[in-house]
PDB file of C-alpha atoms and ligand atoms in Angstrom:
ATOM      1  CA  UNK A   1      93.189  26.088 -44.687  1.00 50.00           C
ATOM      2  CA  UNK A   2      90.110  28.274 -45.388  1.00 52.00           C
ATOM      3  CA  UNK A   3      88.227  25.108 -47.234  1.00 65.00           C
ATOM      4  CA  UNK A   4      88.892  23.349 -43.917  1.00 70.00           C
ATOM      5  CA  UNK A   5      87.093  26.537 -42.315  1.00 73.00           C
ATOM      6  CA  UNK A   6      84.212  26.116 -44.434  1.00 68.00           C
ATOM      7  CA  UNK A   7      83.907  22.187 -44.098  1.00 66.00           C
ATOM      8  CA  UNK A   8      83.872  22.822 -40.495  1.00 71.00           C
ATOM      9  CA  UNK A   9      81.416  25.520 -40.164  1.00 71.00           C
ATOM     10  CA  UNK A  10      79.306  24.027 -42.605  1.00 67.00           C
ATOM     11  CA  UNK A  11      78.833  20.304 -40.820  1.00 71.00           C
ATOM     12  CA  UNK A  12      78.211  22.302 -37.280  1.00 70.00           C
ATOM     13  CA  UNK A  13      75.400  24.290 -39.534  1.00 67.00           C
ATOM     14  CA  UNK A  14      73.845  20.382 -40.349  1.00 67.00           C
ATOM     15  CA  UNK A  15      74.722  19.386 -36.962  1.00 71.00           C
ATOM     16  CA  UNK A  16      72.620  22.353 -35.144  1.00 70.00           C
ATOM     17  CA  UNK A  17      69.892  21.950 -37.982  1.00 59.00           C
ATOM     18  CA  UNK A  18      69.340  18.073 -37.077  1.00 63.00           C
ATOM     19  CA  UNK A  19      69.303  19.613 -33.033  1.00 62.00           C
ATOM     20  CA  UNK A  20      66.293  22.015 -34.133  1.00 59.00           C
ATOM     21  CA  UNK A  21      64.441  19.606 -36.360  1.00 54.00           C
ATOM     22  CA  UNK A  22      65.076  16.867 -33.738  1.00 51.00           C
ATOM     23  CA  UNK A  23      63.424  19.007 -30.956  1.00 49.00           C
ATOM     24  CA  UNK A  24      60.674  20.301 -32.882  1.00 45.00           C
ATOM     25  CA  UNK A  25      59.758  16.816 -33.885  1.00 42.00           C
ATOM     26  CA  UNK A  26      59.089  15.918 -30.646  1.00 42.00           C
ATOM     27  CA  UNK A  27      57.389  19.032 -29.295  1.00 38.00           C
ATOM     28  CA  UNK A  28      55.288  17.926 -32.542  1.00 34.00           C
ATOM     29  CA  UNK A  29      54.956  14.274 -31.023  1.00 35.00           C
ATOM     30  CA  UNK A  30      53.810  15.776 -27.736  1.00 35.00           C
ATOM     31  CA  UNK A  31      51.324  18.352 -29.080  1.00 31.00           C
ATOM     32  CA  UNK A  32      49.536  16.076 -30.953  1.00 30.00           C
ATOM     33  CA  UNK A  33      49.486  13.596 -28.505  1.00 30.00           C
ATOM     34  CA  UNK A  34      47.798  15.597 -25.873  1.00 33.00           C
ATOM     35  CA  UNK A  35      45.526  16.935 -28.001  1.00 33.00           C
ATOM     36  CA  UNK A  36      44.220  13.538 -28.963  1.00 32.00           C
ATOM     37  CA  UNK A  37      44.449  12.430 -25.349  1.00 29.00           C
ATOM     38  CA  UNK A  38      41.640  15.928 -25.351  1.00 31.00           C
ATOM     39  CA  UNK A  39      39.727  14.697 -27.951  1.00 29.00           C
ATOM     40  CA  UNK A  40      39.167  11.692 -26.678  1.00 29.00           C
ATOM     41  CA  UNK A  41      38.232  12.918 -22.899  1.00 29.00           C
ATOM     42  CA  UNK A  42      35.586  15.041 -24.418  1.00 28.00           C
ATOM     43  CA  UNK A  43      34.067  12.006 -27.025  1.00 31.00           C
ATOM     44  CA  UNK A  44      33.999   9.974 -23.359  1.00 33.00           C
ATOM     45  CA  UNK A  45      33.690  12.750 -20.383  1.00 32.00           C
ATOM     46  CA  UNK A  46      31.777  10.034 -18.041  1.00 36.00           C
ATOM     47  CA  UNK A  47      33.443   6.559 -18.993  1.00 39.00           C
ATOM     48  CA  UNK A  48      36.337   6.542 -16.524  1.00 40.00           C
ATOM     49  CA  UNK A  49      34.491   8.297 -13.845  1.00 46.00           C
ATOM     50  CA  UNK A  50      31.445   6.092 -13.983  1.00 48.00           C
ATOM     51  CA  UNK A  51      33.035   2.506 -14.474  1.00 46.00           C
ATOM     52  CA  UNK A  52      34.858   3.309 -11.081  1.00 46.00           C
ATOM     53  CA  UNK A  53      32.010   4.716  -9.458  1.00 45.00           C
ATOM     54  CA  UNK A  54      30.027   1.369 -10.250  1.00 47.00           C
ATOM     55  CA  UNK A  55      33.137  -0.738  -9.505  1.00 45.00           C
ATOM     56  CA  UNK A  56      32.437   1.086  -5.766  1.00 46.00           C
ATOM     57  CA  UNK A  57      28.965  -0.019  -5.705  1.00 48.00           C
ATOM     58  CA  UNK A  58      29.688  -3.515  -6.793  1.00 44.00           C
ATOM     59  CA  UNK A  59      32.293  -3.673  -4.140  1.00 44.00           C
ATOM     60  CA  UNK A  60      30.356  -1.811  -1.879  1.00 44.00           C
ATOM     61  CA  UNK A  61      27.338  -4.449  -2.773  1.00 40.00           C
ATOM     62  CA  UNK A  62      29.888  -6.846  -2.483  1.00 36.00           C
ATOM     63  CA  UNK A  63      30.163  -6.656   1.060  1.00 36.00           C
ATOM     64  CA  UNK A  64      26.431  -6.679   1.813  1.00 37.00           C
ATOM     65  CA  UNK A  65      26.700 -10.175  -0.052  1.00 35.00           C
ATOM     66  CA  UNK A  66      27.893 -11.444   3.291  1.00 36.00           C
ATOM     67  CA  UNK A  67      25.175 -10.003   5.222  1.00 43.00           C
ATOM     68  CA  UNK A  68      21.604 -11.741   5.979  1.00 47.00           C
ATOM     69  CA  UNK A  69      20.178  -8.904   3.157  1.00 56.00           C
ATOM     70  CA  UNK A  70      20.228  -9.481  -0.321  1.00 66.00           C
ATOM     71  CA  UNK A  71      22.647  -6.893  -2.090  1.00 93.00           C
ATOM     72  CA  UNK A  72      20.419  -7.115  -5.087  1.00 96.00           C
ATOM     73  CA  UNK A  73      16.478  -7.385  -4.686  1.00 97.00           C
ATOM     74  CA  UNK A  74      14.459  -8.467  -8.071  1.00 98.00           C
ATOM     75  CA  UNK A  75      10.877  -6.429  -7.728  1.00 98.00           C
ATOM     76  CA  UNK A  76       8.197  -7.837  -9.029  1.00 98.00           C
ATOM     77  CA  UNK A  77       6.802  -7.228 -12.225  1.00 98.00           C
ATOM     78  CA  UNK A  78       4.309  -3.864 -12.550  1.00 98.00           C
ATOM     79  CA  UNK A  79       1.001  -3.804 -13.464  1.00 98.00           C
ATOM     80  CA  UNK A  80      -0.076  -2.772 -16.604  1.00 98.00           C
ATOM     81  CA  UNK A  81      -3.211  -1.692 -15.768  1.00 98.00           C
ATOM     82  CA  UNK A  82      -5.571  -0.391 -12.754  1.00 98.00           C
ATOM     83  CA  UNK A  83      -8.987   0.993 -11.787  1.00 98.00           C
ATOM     84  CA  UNK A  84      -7.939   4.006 -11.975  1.00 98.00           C
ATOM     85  CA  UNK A  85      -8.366   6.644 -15.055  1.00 98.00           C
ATOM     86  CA  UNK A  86      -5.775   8.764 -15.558  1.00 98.00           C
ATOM     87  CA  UNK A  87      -8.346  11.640 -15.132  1.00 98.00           C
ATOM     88  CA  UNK A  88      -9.358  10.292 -11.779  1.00 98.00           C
ATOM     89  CA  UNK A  89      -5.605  10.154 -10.820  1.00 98.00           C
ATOM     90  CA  UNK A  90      -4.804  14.062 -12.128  1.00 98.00           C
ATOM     91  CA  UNK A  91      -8.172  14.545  -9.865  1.00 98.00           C
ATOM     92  CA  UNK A  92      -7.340  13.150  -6.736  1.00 98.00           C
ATOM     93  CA  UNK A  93      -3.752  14.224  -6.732  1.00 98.00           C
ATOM     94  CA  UNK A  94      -2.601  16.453  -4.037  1.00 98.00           C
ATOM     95  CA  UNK A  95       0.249  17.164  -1.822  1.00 98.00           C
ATOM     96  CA  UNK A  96      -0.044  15.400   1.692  1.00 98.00           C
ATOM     97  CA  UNK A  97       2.692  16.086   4.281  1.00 98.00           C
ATOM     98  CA  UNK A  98       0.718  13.699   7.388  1.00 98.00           C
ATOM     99  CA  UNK A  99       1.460  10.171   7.223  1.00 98.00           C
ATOM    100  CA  UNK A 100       0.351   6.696   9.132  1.00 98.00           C
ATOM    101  CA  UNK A 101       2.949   4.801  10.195  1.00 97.00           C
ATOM    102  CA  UNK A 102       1.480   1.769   7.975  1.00 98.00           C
ATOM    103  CA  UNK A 103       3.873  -0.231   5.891  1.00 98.00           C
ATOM    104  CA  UNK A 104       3.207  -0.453   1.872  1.00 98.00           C
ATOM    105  CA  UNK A 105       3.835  -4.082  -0.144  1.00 98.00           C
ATOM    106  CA  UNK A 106       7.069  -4.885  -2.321  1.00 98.00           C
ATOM    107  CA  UNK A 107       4.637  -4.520  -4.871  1.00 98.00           C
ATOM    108  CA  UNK A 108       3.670  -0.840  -4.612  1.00 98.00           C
ATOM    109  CA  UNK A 109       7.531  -0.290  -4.291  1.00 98.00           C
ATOM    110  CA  UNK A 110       8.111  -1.893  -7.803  1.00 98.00           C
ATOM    111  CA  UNK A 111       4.939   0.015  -9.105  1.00 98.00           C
ATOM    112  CA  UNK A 112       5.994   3.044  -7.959  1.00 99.00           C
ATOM    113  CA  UNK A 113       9.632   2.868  -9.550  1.00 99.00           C
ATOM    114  CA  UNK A 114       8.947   1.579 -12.367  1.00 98.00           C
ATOM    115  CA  UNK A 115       6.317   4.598 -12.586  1.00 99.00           C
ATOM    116  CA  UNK A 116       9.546   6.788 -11.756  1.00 99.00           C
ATOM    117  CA  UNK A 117      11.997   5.280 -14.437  1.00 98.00           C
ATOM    118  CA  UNK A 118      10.992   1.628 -15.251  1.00 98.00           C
ATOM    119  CA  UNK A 119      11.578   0.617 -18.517  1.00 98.00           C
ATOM    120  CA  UNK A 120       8.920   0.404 -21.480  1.00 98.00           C
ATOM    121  CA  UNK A 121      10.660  -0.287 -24.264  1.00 97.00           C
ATOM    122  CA  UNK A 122      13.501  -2.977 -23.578  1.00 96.00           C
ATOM    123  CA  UNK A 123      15.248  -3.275 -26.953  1.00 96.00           C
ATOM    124  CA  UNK A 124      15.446   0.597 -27.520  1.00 96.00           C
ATOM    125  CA  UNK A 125      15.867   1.233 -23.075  1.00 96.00           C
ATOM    126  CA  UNK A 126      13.262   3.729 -23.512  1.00 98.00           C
ATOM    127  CA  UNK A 127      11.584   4.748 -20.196  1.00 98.00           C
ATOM    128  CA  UNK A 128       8.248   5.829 -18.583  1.00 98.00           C
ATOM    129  CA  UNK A 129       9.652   9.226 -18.282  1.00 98.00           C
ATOM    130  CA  UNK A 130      10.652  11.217 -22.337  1.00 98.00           C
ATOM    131  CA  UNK A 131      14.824  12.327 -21.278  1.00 98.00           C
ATOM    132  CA  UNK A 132      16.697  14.653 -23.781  1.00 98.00           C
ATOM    133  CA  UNK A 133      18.326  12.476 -26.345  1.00 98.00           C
ATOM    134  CA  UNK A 134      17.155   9.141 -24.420  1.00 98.00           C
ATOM    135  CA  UNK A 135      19.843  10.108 -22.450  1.00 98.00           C
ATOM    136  CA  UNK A 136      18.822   9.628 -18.717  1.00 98.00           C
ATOM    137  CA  UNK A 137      20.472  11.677 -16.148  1.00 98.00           C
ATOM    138  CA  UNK A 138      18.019  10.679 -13.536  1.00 98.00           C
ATOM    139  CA  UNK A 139      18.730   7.993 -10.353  1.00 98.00           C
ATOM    140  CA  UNK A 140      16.429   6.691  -8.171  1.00 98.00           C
ATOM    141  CA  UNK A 141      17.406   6.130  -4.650  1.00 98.00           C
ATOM    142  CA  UNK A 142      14.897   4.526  -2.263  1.00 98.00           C
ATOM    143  CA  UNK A 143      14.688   5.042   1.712  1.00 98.00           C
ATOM    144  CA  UNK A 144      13.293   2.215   3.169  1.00 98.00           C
ATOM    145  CA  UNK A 145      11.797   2.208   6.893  1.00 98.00           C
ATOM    146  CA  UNK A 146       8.324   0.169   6.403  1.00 98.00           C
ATOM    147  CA  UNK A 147       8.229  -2.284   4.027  1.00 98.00           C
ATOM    148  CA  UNK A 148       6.847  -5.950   3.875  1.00 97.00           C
ATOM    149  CA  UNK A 149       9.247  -8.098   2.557  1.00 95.00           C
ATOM    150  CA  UNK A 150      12.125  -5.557   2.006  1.00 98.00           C
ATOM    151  CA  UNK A 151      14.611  -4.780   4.669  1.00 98.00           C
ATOM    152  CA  UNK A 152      15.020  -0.965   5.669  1.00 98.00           C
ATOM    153  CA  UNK A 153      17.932   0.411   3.594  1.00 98.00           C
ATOM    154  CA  UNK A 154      19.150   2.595   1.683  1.00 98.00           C
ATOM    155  CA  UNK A 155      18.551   1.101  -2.218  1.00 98.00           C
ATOM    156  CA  UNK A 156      19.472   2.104  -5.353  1.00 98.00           C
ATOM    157  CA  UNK A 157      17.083   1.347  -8.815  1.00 98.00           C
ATOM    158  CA  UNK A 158      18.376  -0.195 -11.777  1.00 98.00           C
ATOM    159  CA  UNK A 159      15.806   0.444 -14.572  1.00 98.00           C
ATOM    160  CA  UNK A 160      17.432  -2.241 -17.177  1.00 97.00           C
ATOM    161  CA  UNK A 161      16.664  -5.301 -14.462  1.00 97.00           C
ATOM    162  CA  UNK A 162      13.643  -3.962 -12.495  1.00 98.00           C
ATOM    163  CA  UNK A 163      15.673  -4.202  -9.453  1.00 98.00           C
ATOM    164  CA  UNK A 164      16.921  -3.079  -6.486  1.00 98.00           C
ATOM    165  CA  UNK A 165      21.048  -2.588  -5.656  1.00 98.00           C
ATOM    166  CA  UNK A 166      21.066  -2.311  -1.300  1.00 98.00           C
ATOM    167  CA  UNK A 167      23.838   0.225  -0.966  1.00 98.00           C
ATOM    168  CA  UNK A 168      23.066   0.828   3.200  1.00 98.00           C
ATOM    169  CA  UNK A 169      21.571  -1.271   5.092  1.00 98.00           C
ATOM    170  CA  UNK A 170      19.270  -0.025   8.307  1.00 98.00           C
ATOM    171  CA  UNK A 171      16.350   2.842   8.456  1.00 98.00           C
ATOM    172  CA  UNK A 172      17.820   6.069   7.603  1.00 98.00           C
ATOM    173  CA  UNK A 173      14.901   8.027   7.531  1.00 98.00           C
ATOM    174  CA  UNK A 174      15.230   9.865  10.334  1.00 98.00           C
ATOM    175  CA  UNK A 175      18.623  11.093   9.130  1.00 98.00           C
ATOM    176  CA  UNK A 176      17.480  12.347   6.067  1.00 98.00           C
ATOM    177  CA  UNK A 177      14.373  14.231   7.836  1.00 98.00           C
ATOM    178  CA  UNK A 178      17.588  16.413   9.514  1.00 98.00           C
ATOM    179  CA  UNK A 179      18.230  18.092   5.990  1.00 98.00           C
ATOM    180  CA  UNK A 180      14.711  18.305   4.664  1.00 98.00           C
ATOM    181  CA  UNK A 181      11.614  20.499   4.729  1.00 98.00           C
ATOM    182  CA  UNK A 182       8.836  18.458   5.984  1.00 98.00           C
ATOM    183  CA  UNK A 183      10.690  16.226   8.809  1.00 98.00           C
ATOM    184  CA  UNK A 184       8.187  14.554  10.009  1.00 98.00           C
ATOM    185  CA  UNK A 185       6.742  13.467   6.658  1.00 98.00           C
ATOM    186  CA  UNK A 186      10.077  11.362   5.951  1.00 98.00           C
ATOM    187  CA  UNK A 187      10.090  10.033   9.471  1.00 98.00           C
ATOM    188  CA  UNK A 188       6.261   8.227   9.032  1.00 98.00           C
ATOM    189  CA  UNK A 189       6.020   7.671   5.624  1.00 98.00           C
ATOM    190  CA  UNK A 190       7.096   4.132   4.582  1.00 98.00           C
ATOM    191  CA  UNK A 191       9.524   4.692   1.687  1.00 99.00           C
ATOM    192  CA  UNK A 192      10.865   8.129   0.282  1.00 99.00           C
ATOM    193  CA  UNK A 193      11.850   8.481  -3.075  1.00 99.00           C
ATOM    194  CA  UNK A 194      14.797  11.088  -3.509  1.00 99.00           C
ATOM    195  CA  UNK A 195      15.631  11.497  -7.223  1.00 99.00           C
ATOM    196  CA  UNK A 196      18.743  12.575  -7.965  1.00 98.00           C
ATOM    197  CA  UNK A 197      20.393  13.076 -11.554  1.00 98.00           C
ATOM    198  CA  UNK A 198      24.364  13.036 -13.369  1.00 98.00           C
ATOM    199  CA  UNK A 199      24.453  16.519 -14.824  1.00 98.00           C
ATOM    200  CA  UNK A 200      27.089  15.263 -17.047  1.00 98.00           C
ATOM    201  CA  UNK A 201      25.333  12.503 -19.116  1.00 98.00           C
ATOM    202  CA  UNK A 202      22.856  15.314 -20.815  1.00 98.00           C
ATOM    203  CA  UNK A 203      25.756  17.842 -20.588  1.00 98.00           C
ATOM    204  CA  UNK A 204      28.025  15.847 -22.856  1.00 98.00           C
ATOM    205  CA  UNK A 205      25.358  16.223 -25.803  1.00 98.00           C
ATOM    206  CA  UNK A 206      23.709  19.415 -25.364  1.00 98.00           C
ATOM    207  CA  UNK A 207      26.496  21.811 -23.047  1.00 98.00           C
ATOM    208  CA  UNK A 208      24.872  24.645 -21.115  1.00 98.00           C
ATOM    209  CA  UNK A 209      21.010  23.470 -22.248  1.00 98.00           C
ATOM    210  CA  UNK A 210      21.628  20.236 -20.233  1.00 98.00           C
ATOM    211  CA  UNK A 211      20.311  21.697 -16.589  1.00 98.00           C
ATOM    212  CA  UNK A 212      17.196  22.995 -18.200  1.00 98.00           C
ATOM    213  CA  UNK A 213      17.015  19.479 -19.699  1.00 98.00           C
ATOM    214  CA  UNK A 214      17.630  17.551 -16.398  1.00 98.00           C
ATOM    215  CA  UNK A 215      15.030  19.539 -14.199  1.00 98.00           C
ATOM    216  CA  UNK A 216      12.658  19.162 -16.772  1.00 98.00           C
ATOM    217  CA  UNK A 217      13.314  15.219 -16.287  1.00 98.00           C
ATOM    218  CA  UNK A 218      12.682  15.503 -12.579  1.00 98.00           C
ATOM    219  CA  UNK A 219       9.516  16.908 -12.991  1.00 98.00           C
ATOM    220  CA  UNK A 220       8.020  14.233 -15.431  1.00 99.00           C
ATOM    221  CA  UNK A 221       9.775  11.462 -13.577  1.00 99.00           C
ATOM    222  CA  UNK A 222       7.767  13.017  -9.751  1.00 99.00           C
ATOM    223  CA  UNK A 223       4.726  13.616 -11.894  1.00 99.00           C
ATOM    224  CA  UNK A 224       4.627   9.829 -13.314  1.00 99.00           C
ATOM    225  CA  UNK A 225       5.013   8.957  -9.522  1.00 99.00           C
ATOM    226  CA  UNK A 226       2.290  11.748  -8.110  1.00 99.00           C
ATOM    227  CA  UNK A 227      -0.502   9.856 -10.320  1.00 98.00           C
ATOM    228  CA  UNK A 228       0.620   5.952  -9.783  1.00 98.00           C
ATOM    229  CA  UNK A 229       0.484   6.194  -6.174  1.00 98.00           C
ATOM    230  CA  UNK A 230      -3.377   7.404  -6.533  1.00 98.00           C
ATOM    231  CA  UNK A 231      -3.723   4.206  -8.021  1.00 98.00           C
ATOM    232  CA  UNK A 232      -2.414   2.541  -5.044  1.00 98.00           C
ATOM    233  CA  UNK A 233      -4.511   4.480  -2.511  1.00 98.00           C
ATOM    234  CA  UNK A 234      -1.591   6.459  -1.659  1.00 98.00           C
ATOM    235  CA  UNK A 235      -0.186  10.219  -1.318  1.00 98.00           C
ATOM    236  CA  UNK A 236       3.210  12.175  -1.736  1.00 99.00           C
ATOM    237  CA  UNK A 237       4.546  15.494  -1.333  1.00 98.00           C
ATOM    238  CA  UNK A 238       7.432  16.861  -3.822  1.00 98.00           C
ATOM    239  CA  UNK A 239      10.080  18.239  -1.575  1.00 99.00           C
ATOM    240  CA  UNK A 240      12.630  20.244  -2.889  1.00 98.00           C
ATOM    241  CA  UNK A 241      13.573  22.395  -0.129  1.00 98.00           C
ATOM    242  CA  UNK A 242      16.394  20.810   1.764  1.00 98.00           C
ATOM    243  CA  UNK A 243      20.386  20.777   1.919  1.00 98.00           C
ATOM    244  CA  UNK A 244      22.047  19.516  -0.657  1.00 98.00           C
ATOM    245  CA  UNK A 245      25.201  18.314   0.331  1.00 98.00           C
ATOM    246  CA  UNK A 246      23.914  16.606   3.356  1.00 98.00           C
ATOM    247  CA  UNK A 247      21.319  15.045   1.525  1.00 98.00           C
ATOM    248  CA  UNK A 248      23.517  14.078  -0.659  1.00 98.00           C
ATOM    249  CA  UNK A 249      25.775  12.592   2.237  1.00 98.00           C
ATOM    250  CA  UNK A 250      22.624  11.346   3.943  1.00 98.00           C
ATOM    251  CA  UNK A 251      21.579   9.152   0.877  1.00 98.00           C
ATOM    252  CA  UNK A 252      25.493   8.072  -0.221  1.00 98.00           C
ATOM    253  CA  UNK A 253      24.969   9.318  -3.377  1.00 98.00           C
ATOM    254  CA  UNK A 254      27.522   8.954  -5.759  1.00 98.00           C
ATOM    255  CA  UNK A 255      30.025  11.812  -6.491  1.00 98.00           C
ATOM    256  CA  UNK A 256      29.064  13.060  -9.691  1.00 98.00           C
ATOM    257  CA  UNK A 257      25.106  12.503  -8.474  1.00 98.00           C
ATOM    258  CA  UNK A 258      23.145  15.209  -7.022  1.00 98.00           C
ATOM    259  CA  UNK A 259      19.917  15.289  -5.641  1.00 98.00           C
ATOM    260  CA  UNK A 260      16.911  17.205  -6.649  1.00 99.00           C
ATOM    261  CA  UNK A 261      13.461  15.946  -5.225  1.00 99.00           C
ATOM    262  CA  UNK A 262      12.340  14.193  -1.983  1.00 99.00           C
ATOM    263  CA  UNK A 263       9.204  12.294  -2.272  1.00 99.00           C
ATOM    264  CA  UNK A 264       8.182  10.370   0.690  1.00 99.00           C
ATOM    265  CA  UNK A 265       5.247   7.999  -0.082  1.00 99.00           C
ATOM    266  CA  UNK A 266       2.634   6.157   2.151  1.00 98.00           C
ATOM    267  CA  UNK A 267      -0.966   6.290   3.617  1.00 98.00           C
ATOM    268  CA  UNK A 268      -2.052   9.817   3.967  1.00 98.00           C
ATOM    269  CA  UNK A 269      -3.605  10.299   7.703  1.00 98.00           C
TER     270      UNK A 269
HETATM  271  C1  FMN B 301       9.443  22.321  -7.338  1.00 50.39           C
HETATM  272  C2  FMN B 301       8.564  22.106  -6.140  1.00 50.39           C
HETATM  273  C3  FMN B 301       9.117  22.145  -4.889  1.00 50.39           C
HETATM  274  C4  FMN B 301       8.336  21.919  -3.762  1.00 50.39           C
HETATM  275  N1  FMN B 301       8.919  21.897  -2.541  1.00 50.39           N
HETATM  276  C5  FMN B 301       8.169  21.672  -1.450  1.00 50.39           C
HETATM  277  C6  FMN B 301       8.768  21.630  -0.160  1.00 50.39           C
HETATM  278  O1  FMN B 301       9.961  21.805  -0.011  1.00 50.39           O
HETATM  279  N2  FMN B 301       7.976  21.403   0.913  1.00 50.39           N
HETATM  280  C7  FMN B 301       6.628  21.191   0.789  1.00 50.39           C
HETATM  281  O2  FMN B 301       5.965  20.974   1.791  1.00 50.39           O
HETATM  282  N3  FMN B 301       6.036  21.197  -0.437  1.00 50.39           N
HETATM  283  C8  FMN B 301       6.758  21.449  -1.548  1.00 50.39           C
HETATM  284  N4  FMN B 301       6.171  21.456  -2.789  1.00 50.39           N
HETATM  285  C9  FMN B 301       4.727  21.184  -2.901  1.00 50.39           C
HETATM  286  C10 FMN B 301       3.912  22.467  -3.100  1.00 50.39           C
HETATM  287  O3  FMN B 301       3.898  23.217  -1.903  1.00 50.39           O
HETATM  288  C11 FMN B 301       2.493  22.092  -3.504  1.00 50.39           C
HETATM  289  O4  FMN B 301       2.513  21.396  -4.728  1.00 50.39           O
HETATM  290  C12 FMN B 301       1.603  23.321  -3.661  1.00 50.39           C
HETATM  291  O5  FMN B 301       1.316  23.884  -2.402  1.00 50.39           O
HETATM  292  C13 FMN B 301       0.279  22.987  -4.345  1.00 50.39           C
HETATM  293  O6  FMN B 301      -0.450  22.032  -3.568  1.00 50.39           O
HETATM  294  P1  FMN B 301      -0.886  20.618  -4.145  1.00 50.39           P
HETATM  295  O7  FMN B 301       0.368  19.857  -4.511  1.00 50.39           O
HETATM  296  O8  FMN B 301      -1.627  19.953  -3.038  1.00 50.39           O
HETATM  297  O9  FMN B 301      -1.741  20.845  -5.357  1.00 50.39           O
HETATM  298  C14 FMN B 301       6.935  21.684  -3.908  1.00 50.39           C
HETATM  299  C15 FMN B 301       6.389  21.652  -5.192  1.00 50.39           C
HETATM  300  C16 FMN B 301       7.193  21.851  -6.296  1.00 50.39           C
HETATM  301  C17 FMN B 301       6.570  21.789  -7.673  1.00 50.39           C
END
């Protein structure tokens, strides 16, 4: 009787041990999971954000395919060289916030961008502009309103092909010149530049650093700009009082972009 006590007692002991061991096992399993699942998130922060955020633009691009404009515009290739010293540029280089309302060529706009971000060095990417770790936060959007052989838009520019992605079509200057210091300016000028940047890319290397890193960016990538345009007989004023979030609306920027200069460019008056 009392050994059938103690084989009793005893196999609900092993039966309540194999409970615990089973449900710490899988508390275990889940821990470790999810902490993986971490790890990996902060190895990749942008991936998943950024593939469907260029999935948009593709489909968004996708639709424009249909339309009379071309969702993707190939610039033509930048000069190399000019008149102009580089002493002659840091001269003549001045704000100017009175503009004709003359168009510029196609090929000032693909000067002028690939001044901003264009690619120098196609098997290592490397850019006009240095960027903390070759990293390269910075996008170029491009307002259209005055240009031969490009139809007004709203564009976006892809460094790697020297090219132009349409992302709205029609002259949206005058909507951006709500949210902006120097209305008028945007309204004449031809093109304006506004140069926005993806906190995040720089962020994911160098943490709290990476805003110091990213307006340091946007100031070589406006000055690059402020002394090719002499070369081209034209003038520019670096804007960068205006409203974010509605500039940001303004220019369909994408959700983890924000902006951070407005340049407009054209013939000074
Ligand atoms: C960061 C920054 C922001 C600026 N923002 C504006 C602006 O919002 N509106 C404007 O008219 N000029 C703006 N400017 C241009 C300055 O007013 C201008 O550079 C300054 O008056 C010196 O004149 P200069 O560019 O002709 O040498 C800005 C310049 C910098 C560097």
């Amino acid at each position: 009787m009392f050994n059938k006590k103690i084989l009793i007692i005893t196999i609900l002991v092993v039966i309540i041990g194999l409970i615990i061991i089973s449900i710490s096992t899988n508390a275990f399993d889940r821990f470790i999971c999810s902490s993986s699942e971490k790890t990996t998130e902060i190895q990749n922060p942008l991936n998943k954000t950024e593939e469907n955020q260029m999935t948009a633009i593709e489909e968004n691009n996708s639709e424009a395919v249909n339309s009379p404009l071309k969702s993707k515009i190939k610039l033509p290739e930048p000069q190399y060289s000019s008149n102009t010293s580089i002493e002659e540029a840091l001269l003549k280089r001045k704000s100017i916030r009175d503009y004709q309302k003359k168009s510029i060529s196609l090929e000032n706009v693909s000067q002028i961008l690939w001044a901003a971000q264009g690619i120098t060095n196609k098997a290592k990417g490397k850019r006009t502009a240095p960027s903390a770790g070759a990293l390269y936060p910075l996008e170029i959007y491009l307002l259209v309103g005055n240009v031969n052989d490009l139809a007004s838009g709203i564009y976006k520019y892809k460094p790697e092909g020297h090219e132009l992605i349409l992302i709205a079509e029609g002259d949206r200057r005058n909507e951006l010149s709500k949210y902006s210091a120097q209305p008028e300016a945007i309204q004449d000028a031809p093109i304006t530049l506004v140069i926005s940047a993806v906190y995040k890319r720089t962020s994911a290397k160098y943490g709290e650093r990476a805003s110091r890193y990213v307006h340091i960016e946007v100031g070589h990538s406006a000055q690059n700009v402020c002394l090719q345009i002499i070369s081209l007989g034209l003038s520019t004023v670096t804007i960068g009082a205006f409203q974010d979030g509605q500039v940001k609306k303004a220019v369909q920027l994408l959700e983890n972009e924000d902006p951070l200069y407005i340049m407009p460019i054209g013939f000074a008056k």
